[in-house]
Structure formats: structure tokens, C-alpha cells
PDB file of C-alpha atoms in Angstrom:
ATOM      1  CA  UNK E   1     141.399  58.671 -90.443  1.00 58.00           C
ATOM      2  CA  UNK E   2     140.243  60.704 -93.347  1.00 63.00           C
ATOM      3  CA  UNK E   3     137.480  59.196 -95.336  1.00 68.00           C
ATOM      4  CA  UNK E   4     138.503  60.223 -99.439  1.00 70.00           C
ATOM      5  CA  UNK E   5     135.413  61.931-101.288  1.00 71.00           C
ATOM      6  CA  UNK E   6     135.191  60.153-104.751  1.00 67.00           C
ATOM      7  CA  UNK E   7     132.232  61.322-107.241  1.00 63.00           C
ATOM      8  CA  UNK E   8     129.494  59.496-108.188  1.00 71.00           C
ATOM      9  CA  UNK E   9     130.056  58.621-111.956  1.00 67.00           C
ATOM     10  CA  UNK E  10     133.810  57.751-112.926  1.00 68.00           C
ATOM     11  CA  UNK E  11     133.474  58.958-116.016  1.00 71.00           C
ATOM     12  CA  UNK E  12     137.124  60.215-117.157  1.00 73.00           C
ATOM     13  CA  UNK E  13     137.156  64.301-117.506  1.00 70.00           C
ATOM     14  CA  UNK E  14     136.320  65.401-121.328  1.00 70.00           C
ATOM     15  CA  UNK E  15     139.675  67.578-122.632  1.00 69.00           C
ATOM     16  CA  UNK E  16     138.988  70.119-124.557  1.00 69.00           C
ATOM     17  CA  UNK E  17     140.076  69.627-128.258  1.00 70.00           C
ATOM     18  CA  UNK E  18     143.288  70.592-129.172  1.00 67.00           C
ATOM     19  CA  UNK E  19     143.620  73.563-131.823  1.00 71.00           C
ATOM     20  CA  UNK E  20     144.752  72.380-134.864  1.00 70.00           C
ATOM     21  CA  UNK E  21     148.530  72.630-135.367  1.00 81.00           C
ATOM     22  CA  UNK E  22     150.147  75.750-136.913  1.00 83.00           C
ATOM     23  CA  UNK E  23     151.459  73.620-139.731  1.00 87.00           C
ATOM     24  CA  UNK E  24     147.822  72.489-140.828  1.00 90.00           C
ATOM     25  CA  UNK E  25     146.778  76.025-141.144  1.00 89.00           C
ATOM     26  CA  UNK E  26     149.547  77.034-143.128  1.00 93.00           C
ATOM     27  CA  UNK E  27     149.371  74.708-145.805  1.00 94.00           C
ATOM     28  CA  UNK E  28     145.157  75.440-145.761  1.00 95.00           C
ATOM     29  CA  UNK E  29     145.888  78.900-146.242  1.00 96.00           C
ATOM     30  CA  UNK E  30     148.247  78.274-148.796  1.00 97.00           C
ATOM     31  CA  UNK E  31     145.761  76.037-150.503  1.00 97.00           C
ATOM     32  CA  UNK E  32     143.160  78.542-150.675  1.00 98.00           C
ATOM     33  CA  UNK E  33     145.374  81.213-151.487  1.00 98.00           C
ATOM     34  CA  UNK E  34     146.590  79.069-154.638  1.00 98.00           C
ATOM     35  CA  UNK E  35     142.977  78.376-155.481  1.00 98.00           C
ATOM     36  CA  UNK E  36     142.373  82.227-155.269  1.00 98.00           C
ATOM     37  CA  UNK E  37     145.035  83.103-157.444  1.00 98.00           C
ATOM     38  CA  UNK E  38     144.220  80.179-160.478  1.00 98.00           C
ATOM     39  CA  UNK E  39     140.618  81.732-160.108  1.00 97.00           C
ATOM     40  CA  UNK E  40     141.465  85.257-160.773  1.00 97.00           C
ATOM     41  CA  UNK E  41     144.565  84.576-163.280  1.00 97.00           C
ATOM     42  CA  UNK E  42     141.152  82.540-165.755  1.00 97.00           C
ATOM     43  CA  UNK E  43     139.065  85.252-165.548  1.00 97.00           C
ATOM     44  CA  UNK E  44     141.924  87.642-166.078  1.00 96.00           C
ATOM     45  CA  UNK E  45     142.670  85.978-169.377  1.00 94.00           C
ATOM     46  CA  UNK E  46     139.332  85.653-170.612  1.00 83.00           C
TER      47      UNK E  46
END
């Protein structure tokens, strides 16, 4: 008979956070990148 080894807190194992999705990251980049552009197109015109 095999006695089971159990640890001594039962805390549940931390996951490491997933990465955000690919679609989030897109439309950030896309965000900044049409921030970017409005910025340089003002002082362009000035």
C-alpha cells in the first residue's frame, strides 16, 4: 500500500498570464498608428 505525498498548502498552482490576443494588438497598433498619422498630417499643414 502506497501512502500518496500531498503538499503542505493546497493552494491551487498560479498560471501564468495569457498574452494578449493577436486581435488586441492589431487594433492598438492601428490606433497608434492613426494617432501618428493625424499628428504629423497638423503639423504638416501648419
Amino acid at each position: 500500500m502506497r501512502q500518496s505525498i500531498r503538499p503542505e498548502n493546497t493552494d491551487p498552482i498560479p498560471l501564468r498570464t495569457a498574452p494578449p490576443r493577436m486581435g488586441t494588438m492589431m487594433i492598438r497598433f492601428a490606433g497608434l498608428l492613426l494617432v501618428a498619422v493625424v499628428v504629423l498630417m497638423l503639423l504638416w499643414s501648419r
